[in-house]
């Protein structure tokens, strides 16, 4: 079985990857496409089933492309992912990793942010929901069990209201974001909505205590029923971060808190530590680290995120942090004196990984590096680079941030070989 949940029929020529099939199962398969030396198919009928198979809890799982692995028992899928990721790491570093306990949580009711796609191109049919698997087609969704309870409660009303708008063709997408105290409904519009549509949306917002925001372009947001376009969440008890609809946030709030707690533990922080947080965003790791370290420098490539992070530090009265806006693929940020003095590093890059940052770390020579990754392939590449610099992968854990999906997130600790 692949870590995506697809079965592998190696006896078939060419090797066949079967969506919806598990190891040991006998099934009828429809071939969907072929590539160089491999074929891909979908299980159409199960004849003999695996004990690893479970019944999906979502009624839309066959059409929606969001949760592709709900049919696989979670521990079995985690073991498969560990084997697959472990092999990538072994090839890159020369050693198999030592796995720490997986960080996991509830499989339902965990997602605090969702972007609903809209299909308004058909005269007689308006669709609002999520994309189908491997397709741009929008699947109409009546309910989504992976959303947090507060979003599930308002979901039908939001879909009904948006579907009834006269100016539906002005809509790009709809974002639902649940902060710790406030729920935000943000509509991307390409032209102004009719006055009656705005009134209907305001009535919806009033009835369900929603913050109503309109997004007119990539950076222009207007709160229709208040003076702020932000909501707040806590990455750690006692810290509150402000985010907007377009800001990156880990959608699984419970797992994010567990992840932050583990990162602080693995960094073994004390008041003498000077910590560098690369790809810091709005301060999700930076500010919790600052509560235990002597000082922290957060580096981020987007100026808007840096400004948000600075305001978050002010809001929480945290003064031992500094944020830098810099291109992490350039050398400019590595020349700053307080960065070169950092003795510990945390990095949480996007899917492309942190290839250039690996070169920078060779000059800083930190005592501990905690690497959070959402892409095992680029992580393995970067782990190989750190190995060549004299670091060893001390431990690694899966983070089941998106249960029921093919997504793999992980955290790893690197220390110098001399320790």
mmCIF file of C-alpha atoms in Angstrom:
data_model
loop_
_atom_site.group_PDB
_atom_site.id
_atom_site.type_symbol
_atom_site.label_atom_id
_atom_site.label_comp_id
_atom_site.label_asym_id
_atom_site.label_seq_id
_atom_site.Cartn_x
_atom_site.Cartn_y
_atom_site.Cartn_z
ATOM 1 C CA UNK A 1 0.000 0.000 0.000
ATOM 2 C CA UNK A 2 1.210 3.495 -0.819
ATOM 3 C CA UNK A 3 1.112 6.235 1.823
ATOM 4 C CA UNK A 4 -1.707 7.816 -0.207
ATOM 5 C CA UNK A 5 -3.894 4.803 0.618
ATOM 6 C CA UNK A 6 -3.742 3.267 -2.868
ATOM 7 C CA UNK A 7 -3.096 -0.451 -3.242
ATOM 8 C CA UNK A 8 -0.195 -1.789 -5.314
ATOM 9 C CA UNK A 9 -0.627 -4.828 -7.604
ATOM 10 C CA UNK A 10 2.968 -5.820 -8.373
ATOM 11 C CA UNK A 11 1.970 -9.082 -10.040
ATOM 12 C CA UNK A 12 0.223 -7.055 -12.721
ATOM 13 C CA UNK A 13 2.286 -5.951 -15.695
ATOM 14 C CA UNK A 14 2.903 -3.102 -15.664
ATOM 15 C CA UNK A 15 2.762 -2.455 -11.914
ATOM 16 C CA UNK A 16 -0.739 -1.247 -11.096
ATOM 17 C CA UNK A 17 -1.625 1.374 -8.462
ATOM 18 C CA UNK A 18 -5.258 0.949 -7.440
ATOM 19 C CA UNK A 19 -7.195 3.759 -5.801
ATOM 20 C CA UNK A 20 -9.492 2.400 -3.095
ATOM 21 C CA UNK A 21 -7.758 -1.007 -2.752
ATOM 22 C CA UNK A 22 -5.819 -2.306 0.273
ATOM 23 C CA UNK A 23 -3.149 -5.028 0.669
ATOM 24 C CA UNK A 24 -4.591 -8.536 0.432
ATOM 25 C CA UNK A 25 -7.851 -7.467 -1.165
ATOM 26 C CA UNK A 26 -9.362 -9.022 -4.264
ATOM 27 C CA UNK A 27 -11.268 -6.559 -6.397
ATOM 28 C CA UNK A 28 -12.426 -5.664 -9.886
ATOM 29 C CA UNK A 29 -10.367 -2.764 -11.187
ATOM 30 C CA UNK A 30 -10.982 -0.226 -13.916
ATOM 31 C CA UNK A 31 -7.763 1.042 -15.524
ATOM 32 C CA UNK A 32 -7.914 4.839 -15.642
ATOM 33 C CA UNK A 33 -4.573 5.678 -17.231
ATOM 34 C CA UNK A 34 -1.136 4.340 -18.072
ATOM 35 C CA UNK A 35 2.267 5.963 -17.916
ATOM 36 C CA UNK A 36 5.803 4.808 -18.556
ATOM 37 C CA UNK A 37 6.069 1.377 -16.918
ATOM 38 C CA UNK A 38 3.087 1.816 -14.584
ATOM 39 C CA UNK A 39 -0.685 1.822 -14.699
ATOM 40 C CA UNK A 40 -3.322 3.442 -12.517
ATOM 41 C CA UNK A 41 -6.802 2.196 -11.739
ATOM 42 C CA UNK A 42 -9.753 2.388 -9.395
ATOM 43 C CA UNK A 43 -11.390 -0.410 -7.435
ATOM 44 C CA UNK A 44 -14.948 -0.759 -8.734
ATOM 45 C CA UNK A 45 -16.044 -3.834 -6.760
ATOM 46 C CA UNK A 46 -14.575 -5.438 -3.622
ATOM 47 C CA UNK A 47 -14.644 -9.239 -3.659
ATOM 48 C CA UNK A 48 -12.448 -9.959 -0.625
ATOM 49 C CA UNK A 49 -11.754 -7.178 1.897
ATOM 50 C CA UNK A 50 -8.808 -6.434 4.193
ATOM 51 C CA UNK A 51 -9.054 -6.219 8.014
ATOM 52 C CA UNK A 52 -7.382 -2.807 7.597
ATOM 53 C CA UNK A 53 -10.496 -1.497 5.844
ATOM 54 C CA UNK A 54 -12.964 0.665 7.778
ATOM 55 C CA UNK A 55 -16.205 2.334 6.733
ATOM 56 C CA UNK A 56 -15.744 6.025 5.782
ATOM 57 C CA UNK A 57 -17.790 8.371 7.957
ATOM 58 C CA UNK A 58 -18.334 11.012 5.265
ATOM 59 C CA UNK A 59 -21.207 10.558 2.776
ATOM 60 C CA UNK A 60 -19.282 12.518 0.117
ATOM 61 C CA UNK A 61 -16.059 10.495 0.263
ATOM 62 C CA UNK A 62 -16.590 8.854 -3.139
ATOM 63 C CA UNK A 63 -16.939 12.194 -4.929
ATOM 64 C CA UNK A 64 -15.022 14.774 -2.882
ATOM 65 C CA UNK A 65 -11.262 14.928 -3.325
ATOM 66 C CA UNK A 66 -10.527 16.114 0.212
ATOM 67 C CA UNK A 67 -10.296 12.911 2.280
ATOM 68 C CA UNK A 68 -8.847 10.066 0.217
ATOM 69 C CA UNK A 69 -7.900 7.614 3.000
ATOM 70 C CA UNK A 70 -10.963 7.361 5.233
ATOM 71 C CA UNK A 71 -11.292 3.711 4.197
ATOM 72 C CA UNK A 72 -7.960 2.783 5.853
ATOM 73 C CA UNK A 73 -7.559 2.072 9.569
ATOM 74 C CA UNK A 74 -5.437 4.944 10.906
ATOM 75 C CA UNK A 75 -2.656 2.929 12.614
ATOM 76 C CA UNK A 76 -2.158 0.822 9.480
ATOM 77 C CA UNK A 77 -1.851 3.960 7.369
ATOM 78 C CA UNK A 78 0.642 5.495 9.803
ATOM 79 C CA UNK A 79 2.801 2.379 9.631
ATOM 80 C CA UNK A 80 2.724 2.507 5.842
ATOM 81 C CA UNK A 81 3.759 6.146 5.899
ATOM 82 C CA UNK A 82 6.592 5.450 8.307
ATOM 83 C CA UNK A 83 7.939 2.728 6.015
ATOM 84 C CA UNK A 84 7.682 4.890 2.905
ATOM 85 C CA UNK A 85 9.182 8.007 4.518
ATOM 86 C CA UNK A 86 11.813 5.939 6.296
ATOM 87 C CA UNK A 87 12.982 4.534 2.972
ATOM 88 C CA UNK A 88 13.242 8.038 1.486
ATOM 89 C CA UNK A 89 15.347 9.132 4.455
ATOM 90 C CA UNK A 90 17.541 6.013 4.348
ATOM 91 C CA UNK A 91 18.344 6.645 0.706
ATOM 92 C CA UNK A 92 19.218 10.261 1.429
ATOM 93 C CA UNK A 93 21.125 9.956 4.718
ATOM 94 C CA UNK A 94 22.333 6.358 4.649
ATOM 95 C CA UNK A 95 20.501 5.477 7.872
ATOM 96 C CA UNK A 96 16.971 4.442 8.772
ATOM 97 C CA UNK A 97 15.313 6.934 11.157
ATOM 98 C CA UNK A 98 14.253 6.332 14.747
ATOM 99 C CA UNK A 99 10.524 7.043 15.007
ATOM 100 C CA UNK A 100 9.054 8.820 18.011
ATOM 101 C CA UNK A 101 5.376 8.579 18.904
ATOM 102 C CA UNK A 102 2.974 9.921 16.268
ATOM 103 C CA UNK A 103 1.117 13.102 17.173
ATOM 104 C CA UNK A 104 -2.548 12.447 16.492
ATOM 105 C CA UNK A 105 -6.039 13.565 17.451
ATOM 106 C CA UNK A 106 -9.674 13.227 16.455
ATOM 107 C CA UNK A 107 -10.444 12.103 12.899
ATOM 108 C CA UNK A 108 -13.615 14.195 12.747
ATOM 109 C CA UNK A 109 -14.396 17.757 13.776
ATOM 110 C CA UNK A 110 -10.800 18.993 13.586
ATOM 111 C CA UNK A 111 -10.655 21.430 10.655
ATOM 112 C CA UNK A 112 -11.043 25.114 11.563
ATOM 113 C CA UNK A 113 -10.570 26.566 8.067
ATOM 114 C CA UNK A 114 -12.110 25.588 4.752
ATOM 115 C CA UNK A 115 -12.232 27.178 1.317
ATOM 116 C CA UNK A 116 -15.380 26.347 -0.601
ATOM 117 C CA UNK A 117 -15.031 26.276 -4.374
ATOM 118 C CA UNK A 118 -17.782 27.693 -6.569
ATOM 119 C CA UNK A 119 -18.996 26.634 -10.006
ATOM 120 C CA UNK A 120 -21.282 29.307 -11.408
ATOM 121 C CA UNK A 121 -20.658 28.666 -15.092
ATOM 122 C CA UNK A 122 -23.796 26.606 -15.703
ATOM 123 C CA UNK A 123 -27.042 28.492 -16.211
ATOM 124 C CA UNK A 124 -29.295 25.993 -14.472
ATOM 125 C CA UNK A 125 -26.947 24.614 -11.816
ATOM 126 C CA UNK A 126 -24.941 26.405 -9.128
ATOM 127 C CA UNK A 127 -22.446 24.340 -7.151
ATOM 128 C CA UNK A 128 -20.652 25.195 -3.933
ATOM 129 C CA UNK A 129 -18.432 22.677 -2.168
ATOM 130 C CA UNK A 130 -15.045 21.063 -2.751
ATOM 131 C CA UNK A 131 -13.122 19.850 -5.791
ATOM 132 C CA UNK A 132 -13.423 16.261 -6.903
ATOM 133 C CA UNK A 133 -10.310 14.089 -6.740
ATOM 134 C CA UNK A 134 -7.814 14.922 -9.520
ATOM 135 C CA UNK A 135 -10.339 17.270 -11.095
ATOM 136 C CA UNK A 136 -11.455 20.900 -11.229
ATOM 137 C CA UNK A 137 -15.083 19.792 -11.000
ATOM 138 C CA UNK A 138 -16.899 21.152 -7.953
ATOM 139 C CA UNK A 139 -18.789 18.627 -5.834
ATOM 140 C CA UNK A 140 -21.794 20.103 -4.043
ATOM 141 C CA UNK A 141 -21.444 19.447 -0.301
ATOM 142 C CA UNK A 142 -24.326 19.439 2.171
ATOM 143 C CA UNK A 143 -22.160 18.842 5.237
ATOM 144 C CA UNK A 144 -18.490 18.240 6.049
ATOM 145 C CA UNK A 145 -17.811 16.068 9.131
ATOM 146 C CA UNK A 146 -14.142 17.059 9.386
ATOM 147 C CA UNK A 147 -14.990 20.702 10.103
ATOM 148 C CA UNK A 148 -14.981 21.809 13.727
ATOM 149 C CA UNK A 149 -18.414 21.617 15.315
ATOM 150 C CA UNK A 150 -19.006 25.371 15.126
ATOM 151 C CA UNK A 151 -18.438 25.378 11.355
ATOM 152 C CA UNK A 152 -20.587 22.279 10.863
ATOM 153 C CA UNK A 153 -23.427 24.059 12.675
ATOM 154 C CA UNK A 154 -23.464 27.020 10.272
ATOM 155 C CA UNK A 155 -22.494 25.147 7.097
ATOM 156 C CA UNK A 156 -26.031 24.461 5.774
ATOM 157 C CA UNK A 157 -27.111 28.069 6.366
ATOM 158 C CA UNK A 158 -24.024 29.439 4.607
ATOM 159 C CA UNK A 159 -24.490 27.176 1.594
ATOM 160 C CA UNK A 160 -28.201 28.019 1.400
ATOM 161 C CA UNK A 161 -27.602 31.774 1.626
ATOM 162 C CA UNK A 162 -24.770 31.854 -0.912
ATOM 163 C CA UNK A 163 -26.743 29.662 -3.319
ATOM 164 C CA UNK A 164 -29.667 32.096 -3.188
ATOM 165 C CA UNK A 165 -27.674 35.236 -4.049
ATOM 166 C CA UNK A 166 -28.664 37.030 -7.243
ATOM 167 C CA UNK A 167 -25.059 38.009 -7.965
ATOM 168 C CA UNK A 168 -23.599 34.502 -7.718
ATOM 169 C CA UNK A 169 -21.491 35.032 -10.834
ATOM 170 C CA UNK A 170 -19.546 37.692 -8.931
ATOM 171 C CA UNK A 171 -18.260 35.054 -6.478
ATOM 172 C CA UNK A 172 -14.830 33.446 -6.699
ATOM 173 C CA UNK A 173 -14.744 31.320 -3.548
ATOM 174 C CA UNK A 174 -15.934 31.307 0.059
ATOM 175 C CA UNK A 175 -13.682 30.857 3.099
ATOM 176 C CA UNK A 176 -14.833 29.756 6.552
ATOM 177 C CA UNK A 177 -12.374 30.398 9.394
ATOM 178 C CA UNK A 178 -13.064 29.568 13.030
ATOM 179 C CA UNK A 179 -10.962 31.529 15.495
ATOM 180 C CA UNK A 180 -11.040 30.715 19.181
ATOM 181 C CA UNK A 181 -13.857 33.223 19.730
ATOM 182 C CA UNK A 182 -15.028 34.402 16.302
ATOM 183 C CA UNK A 183 -16.126 32.734 13.056
ATOM 184 C CA UNK A 184 -15.264 34.551 9.848
ATOM 185 C CA UNK A 185 -17.163 34.206 6.569
ATOM 186 C CA UNK A 186 -15.099 35.666 3.721
ATOM 187 C CA UNK A 187 -16.381 35.937 0.136
ATOM 188 C CA UNK A 188 -13.996 36.547 -2.753
ATOM 189 C CA UNK A 189 -15.830 38.771 -5.243
ATOM 190 C CA UNK A 190 -14.790 39.926 -8.725
ATOM 191 C CA UNK A 191 -17.374 42.748 -8.829
ATOM 192 C CA UNK A 192 -19.765 44.383 -6.391
ATOM 193 C CA UNK A 193 -22.738 42.398 -5.141
ATOM 194 C CA UNK A 194 -26.321 43.727 -5.425
ATOM 195 C CA UNK A 195 -27.589 45.598 -2.363
ATOM 196 C CA UNK A 196 -30.124 42.873 -1.591
ATOM 197 C CA UNK A 197 -27.379 40.223 -1.615
ATOM 198 C CA UNK A 198 -25.381 42.238 0.897
ATOM 199 C CA UNK A 199 -28.467 42.569 3.084
ATOM 200 C CA UNK A 200 -29.069 38.807 2.953
ATOM 201 C CA UNK A 201 -25.448 38.121 3.893
ATOM 202 C CA UNK A 202 -25.605 40.575 6.769
ATOM 203 C CA UNK A 203 -28.784 38.907 8.023
ATOM 204 C CA UNK A 204 -26.984 35.532 7.896
ATOM 205 C CA UNK A 205 -24.020 37.002 9.779
ATOM 206 C CA UNK A 206 -26.275 38.542 12.424
ATOM 207 C CA UNK A 207 -28.274 35.335 12.975
ATOM 208 C CA UNK A 208 -25.143 33.202 13.402
ATOM 209 C CA UNK A 209 -22.774 35.767 14.946
ATOM 210 C CA UNK A 210 -20.384 35.704 11.988
ATOM 211 C CA UNK A 211 -17.733 38.191 10.985
ATOM 212 C CA UNK A 212 -18.581 39.039 7.343
ATOM 213 C CA UNK A 213 -15.615 39.954 5.130
ATOM 214 C CA UNK A 214 -15.443 40.744 1.409
ATOM 215 C CA UNK A 215 -12.222 40.175 -0.513
ATOM 216 C CA UNK A 216 -12.048 42.312 -3.664
ATOM 217 C CA UNK A 217 -8.560 41.334 -4.771
ATOM 218 C CA UNK A 218 -5.617 39.406 -3.364
ATOM 219 C CA UNK A 219 -4.856 42.005 -0.695
ATOM 220 C CA UNK A 220 -8.031 44.079 -0.199
ATOM 221 C CA UNK A 221 -10.354 42.948 2.582
ATOM 222 C CA UNK A 222 -13.342 44.761 4.067
ATOM 223 C CA UNK A 223 -15.260 43.752 7.158
ATOM 224 C CA UNK A 224 -18.941 44.529 6.475
ATOM 225 C CA UNK A 225 -20.212 44.214 10.035
ATOM 226 C CA UNK A 226 -17.281 45.330 12.141
ATOM 227 C CA UNK A 227 -13.911 47.078 12.181
ATOM 228 C CA UNK A 228 -11.536 44.105 11.933
ATOM 229 C CA UNK A 229 -10.850 41.468 9.266
ATOM 230 C CA UNK A 230 -8.937 39.274 11.726
ATOM 231 C CA UNK A 231 -9.712 36.400 14.063
ATOM 232 C CA UNK A 232 -7.497 34.984 16.816
ATOM 233 C CA UNK A 233 -6.197 31.584 17.882
ATOM 234 C CA UNK A 234 -3.854 30.210 20.543
ATOM 235 C CA UNK A 235 -0.821 28.126 19.481
ATOM 236 C CA UNK A 236 0.043 27.812 23.166
ATOM 237 C CA UNK A 237 -1.872 28.640 26.312
ATOM 238 C CA UNK A 238 -1.534 32.316 27.102
ATOM 239 C CA UNK A 239 -0.617 33.419 23.561
ATOM 240 C CA UNK A 240 -3.155 34.799 21.070
ATOM 241 C CA UNK A 241 -2.274 35.252 17.389
ATOM 242 C CA UNK A 242 -4.274 37.327 14.906
ATOM 243 C CA UNK A 243 -4.819 35.960 11.391
ATOM 244 C CA UNK A 244 -6.833 36.913 8.337
ATOM 245 C CA UNK A 245 -8.610 34.844 5.716
ATOM 246 C CA UNK A 246 -5.558 34.794 3.431
ATOM 247 C CA UNK A 247 -2.971 34.048 6.147
ATOM 248 C CA UNK A 248 -1.513 30.585 6.490
ATOM 249 C CA UNK A 249 -2.696 28.770 9.592
ATOM 250 C CA UNK A 250 -2.512 25.114 10.560
ATOM 251 C CA UNK A 251 -6.144 24.093 10.123
ATOM 252 C CA UNK A 252 -6.001 21.484 12.894
ATOM 253 C CA UNK A 253 -5.902 23.589 16.059
ATOM 254 C CA UNK A 254 -5.484 20.710 18.524
ATOM 255 C CA UNK A 255 -2.625 19.155 16.566
ATOM 256 C CA UNK A 256 -0.993 22.544 16.098
ATOM 257 C CA UNK A 257 -0.820 22.992 19.871
ATOM 258 C CA UNK A 258 0.639 19.489 20.255
ATOM 259 C CA UNK A 259 3.157 20.239 17.511
ATOM 260 C CA UNK A 260 4.245 23.520 19.123
ATOM 261 C CA UNK A 261 4.596 21.817 22.515
ATOM 262 C CA UNK A 262 6.751 19.047 21.034
ATOM 263 C CA UNK A 263 8.923 21.529 19.120
ATOM 264 C CA UNK A 264 9.643 23.468 22.317
ATOM 265 C CA UNK A 265 10.456 20.217 24.114
ATOM 266 C CA UNK A 266 12.811 18.993 21.373
ATOM 267 C CA UNK A 267 14.637 22.337 21.293
ATOM 268 C CA UNK A 268 15.350 21.983 25.060
ATOM 269 C CA UNK A 269 15.079 25.736 25.546
ATOM 270 C CA UNK A 270 16.579 27.835 28.321
ATOM 271 C CA UNK A 271 17.118 31.530 29.014
ATOM 272 C CA UNK A 272 20.569 31.523 27.352
ATOM 273 C CA UNK A 273 19.318 30.272 23.992
ATOM 274 C CA UNK A 274 19.218 32.457 20.894
ATOM 275 C CA UNK A 275 16.782 30.826 18.466
ATOM 276 C CA UNK A 276 16.292 31.309 14.737
ATOM 277 C CA UNK A 277 12.787 30.579 13.379
ATOM 278 C CA UNK A 278 12.842 30.272 9.582
ATOM 279 C CA UNK A 279 9.615 30.554 7.550
ATOM 280 C CA UNK A 280 8.063 31.962 10.722
ATOM 281 C CA UNK A 281 4.725 33.182 9.293
ATOM 282 C CA UNK A 282 2.657 35.135 11.820
ATOM 283 C CA UNK A 283 4.646 33.756 14.768
ATOM 284 C CA UNK A 284 3.057 30.344 15.346
ATOM 285 C CA UNK A 285 6.336 28.926 16.729
ATOM 286 C CA UNK A 286 8.233 32.181 17.271
ATOM 287 C CA UNK A 287 6.183 33.605 20.116
ATOM 288 C CA UNK A 288 5.841 30.330 22.079
ATOM 289 C CA UNK A 289 9.624 29.867 21.735
ATOM 290 C CA UNK A 290 10.153 33.402 23.055
ATOM 291 C CA UNK A 291 8.436 32.504 26.327
ATOM 292 C CA UNK A 292 11.246 30.024 27.091
ATOM 293 C CA UNK A 293 14.317 31.296 25.217
ATOM 294 C CA UNK A 294 16.521 34.319 25.710
ATOM 295 C CA UNK A 295 15.789 35.767 22.261
ATOM 296 C CA UNK A 296 14.265 34.760 18.937
ATOM 297 C CA UNK A 297 14.679 36.007 15.373
ATOM 298 C CA UNK A 298 11.862 35.085 12.987
ATOM 299 C CA UNK A 299 12.538 35.224 9.242
ATOM 300 C CA UNK A 300 9.731 35.251 6.677
ATOM 301 C CA UNK A 301 9.600 36.077 2.972
ATOM 302 C CA UNK A 302 6.207 37.831 2.910
ATOM 303 C CA UNK A 303 6.209 41.366 4.287
ATOM 304 C CA UNK A 304 2.501 41.199 5.199
ATOM 305 C CA UNK A 305 3.184 38.163 7.401
ATOM 306 C CA UNK A 306 6.127 39.877 9.074
ATOM 307 C CA UNK A 307 3.972 42.895 9.891
ATOM 308 C CA UNK A 308 1.286 40.599 11.300
ATOM 309 C CA UNK A 309 3.908 38.761 13.381
ATOM 310 C CA UNK A 310 5.248 42.041 14.777
ATOM 311 C CA UNK A 311 1.755 43.123 15.811
ATOM 312 C CA UNK A 312 1.173 39.696 17.364
ATOM 313 C CA UNK A 313 4.316 40.137 19.470
ATOM 314 C CA UNK A 314 3.111 43.577 20.600
ATOM 315 C CA UNK A 315 -0.361 42.205 21.365
ATOM 316 C CA UNK A 316 1.157 39.525 23.603
ATOM 317 C CA UNK A 317 3.710 41.923 25.148
ATOM 318 C CA UNK A 318 6.603 39.747 24.017
ATOM 319 C CA UNK A 319 9.707 41.886 23.574
ATOM 320 C CA UNK A 320 12.567 39.406 23.086
ATOM 321 C CA UNK A 321 11.717 38.755 19.425
ATOM 322 C CA UNK A 322 12.704 40.377 16.153
ATOM 323 C CA UNK A 323 11.153 39.681 12.770
ATOM 324 C CA UNK A 324 12.972 39.976 9.466
ATOM 325 C CA UNK A 325 11.461 40.088 5.976
ATOM 326 C CA UNK A 326 13.951 38.397 3.663
ATOM 327 C CA UNK A 327 14.169 36.138 0.655
ATOM 328 C CA UNK A 328 15.208 32.823 2.183
ATOM 329 C CA UNK A 329 16.837 31.837 -1.092
ATOM 330 C CA UNK A 330 19.261 34.785 -0.893
ATOM 331 C CA UNK A 331 22.268 35.313 1.384
ATOM 332 C CA UNK A 332 21.339 38.729 2.788
ATOM 333 C CA UNK A 333 19.638 37.530 5.954
ATOM 334 C CA UNK A 334 22.520 35.218 6.890
ATOM 335 C CA UNK A 335 24.884 38.171 7.368
ATOM 336 C CA UNK A 336 22.973 39.724 10.266
ATOM 337 C CA UNK A 337 24.943 39.451 13.490
ATOM 338 C CA UNK A 338 22.168 38.250 15.811
ATOM 339 C CA UNK A 339 21.188 35.541 13.321
ATOM 340 C CA UNK A 340 24.750 34.219 13.079
ATOM 341 C CA UNK A 341 24.840 34.003 16.904
ATOM 342 C CA UNK A 342 21.752 31.757 17.103
ATOM 343 C CA UNK A 343 22.516 28.395 18.691
ATOM 344 C CA UNK A 344 19.193 26.676 17.916
ATOM 345 C CA UNK A 345 16.987 26.672 14.830
ATOM 346 C CA UNK A 346 13.416 25.797 13.971
ATOM 347 C CA UNK A 347 12.211 25.769 10.377
ATOM 348 C CA UNK A 348 8.778 25.091 8.925
ATOM 349 C CA UNK A 349 9.026 25.581 5.139
ATOM 350 C CA UNK A 350 6.391 25.143 2.446
ATOM 351 C CA UNK A 351 6.309 22.041 0.255
ATOM 352 C CA UNK A 352 9.385 23.112 -1.707
ATOM 353 C CA UNK A 353 11.478 22.596 1.424
ATOM 354 C CA UNK A 354 14.484 24.646 2.510
ATOM 355 C CA UNK A 355 17.308 23.764 0.156
ATOM 356 C CA UNK A 356 19.109 27.112 0.343
ATOM 357 C CA UNK A 357 18.588 27.394 4.094
ATOM 358 C CA UNK A 358 20.565 24.163 4.468
ATOM 359 C CA UNK A 359 23.614 25.994 3.106
ATOM 360 C CA UNK A 360 23.030 28.880 5.522
ATOM 361 C CA UNK A 361 22.831 26.525 8.504
ATOM 362 C CA UNK A 362 26.288 25.208 7.668
ATOM 363 C CA UNK A 363 27.619 28.686 8.520
ATOM 364 C CA UNK A 364 25.510 29.180 11.672
ATOM 365 C CA UNK A 365 26.283 25.692 13.047
ATOM 366 C CA UNK A 366 23.372 25.445 15.541
ATOM 367 C CA UNK A 367 23.367 22.925 18.376
ATOM 368 C CA UNK A 368 19.825 21.766 17.605
ATOM 369 C CA UNK A 369 17.653 21.929 14.501
ATOM 370 C CA UNK A 370 13.949 21.122 14.606
ATOM 371 C CA UNK A 371 12.586 20.712 11.075
ATOM 372 C CA UNK A 372 8.804 20.651 10.513
ATOM 373 C CA UNK A 373 7.877 19.410 7.036
ATOM 374 C CA UNK A 374 4.741 18.963 4.955
ATOM 375 C CA UNK A 375 6.578 17.175 2.126
ATOM 376 C CA UNK A 376 8.562 14.000 2.891
ATOM 377 C CA UNK A 377 10.405 14.118 -0.451
ATOM 378 C CA UNK A 378 11.922 17.586 0.031
ATOM 379 C CA UNK A 379 12.516 16.829 3.711
ATOM 380 C CA UNK A 380 14.555 13.749 2.777
ATOM 381 C CA UNK A 381 16.605 15.849 0.348
ATOM 382 C CA UNK A 382 17.295 18.466 3.043
ATOM 383 C CA UNK A 383 18.046 15.770 5.635
ATOM 384 C CA UNK A 384 20.728 14.455 3.274
ATOM 385 C CA UNK A 385 22.270 17.938 3.111
ATOM 386 C CA UNK A 386 22.324 18.223 6.913
ATOM 387 C CA UNK A 387 23.923 14.775 7.173
ATOM 388 C CA UNK A 388 26.753 15.906 4.905
ATOM 389 C CA UNK A 389 27.240 18.933 7.200
ATOM 390 C CA UNK A 390 27.869 16.665 10.191
ATOM 391 C CA UNK A 391 24.381 16.389 11.674
ATOM 392 C CA UNK A 392 22.491 13.244 12.507
ATOM 393 C CA UNK A 393 18.754 12.690 12.548
ATOM 394 C CA UNK A 394 18.178 12.048 16.236
ATOM 395 C CA UNK A 395 14.441 11.358 16.042
ATOM 396 C CA UNK A 396 11.410 11.965 13.895
ATOM 397 C CA UNK A 397 7.643 11.768 14.351
ATOM 398 C CA UNK A 398 4.617 11.816 12.109
ATOM 399 C CA UNK A 399 2.068 14.557 12.725
ATOM 400 C CA UNK A 400 -1.412 13.404 11.715
ATOM 401 C CA UNK A 401 -2.467 16.971 10.954
ATOM 402 C CA UNK A 402 -4.970 15.920 8.270
ATOM 403 C CA UNK A 403 -6.446 12.526 9.282
ATOM 404 C CA UNK A 404 -8.281 10.714 6.528
ATOM 405 C CA UNK A 405 -6.197 12.357 3.800
ATOM 406 C CA UNK A 406 -3.072 11.468 1.821
ATOM 407 C CA UNK A 407 -1.146 14.345 3.387
ATOM 408 C CA UNK A 408 1.954 13.570 5.484
ATOM 409 C CA UNK A 409 3.431 16.032 7.968
ATOM 410 C CA UNK A 410 6.404 15.338 10.196
ATOM 411 C CA UNK A 411 8.831 16.818 12.712
ATOM 412 C CA UNK A 412 12.499 15.900 13.013
ATOM 413 C CA UNK A 413 15.336 16.731 15.381
ATOM 414 C CA UNK A 414 18.916 17.049 14.099
ATOM 415 C CA UNK A 415 21.953 17.354 16.361
ATOM 416 C CA UNK A 416 25.706 17.458 15.593
ATOM 417 C CA UNK A 417 27.400 14.075 15.308
ATOM 418 C CA UNK A 418 29.815 14.958 18.102
ATOM 419 C CA UNK A 419 27.031 14.920 20.709
#
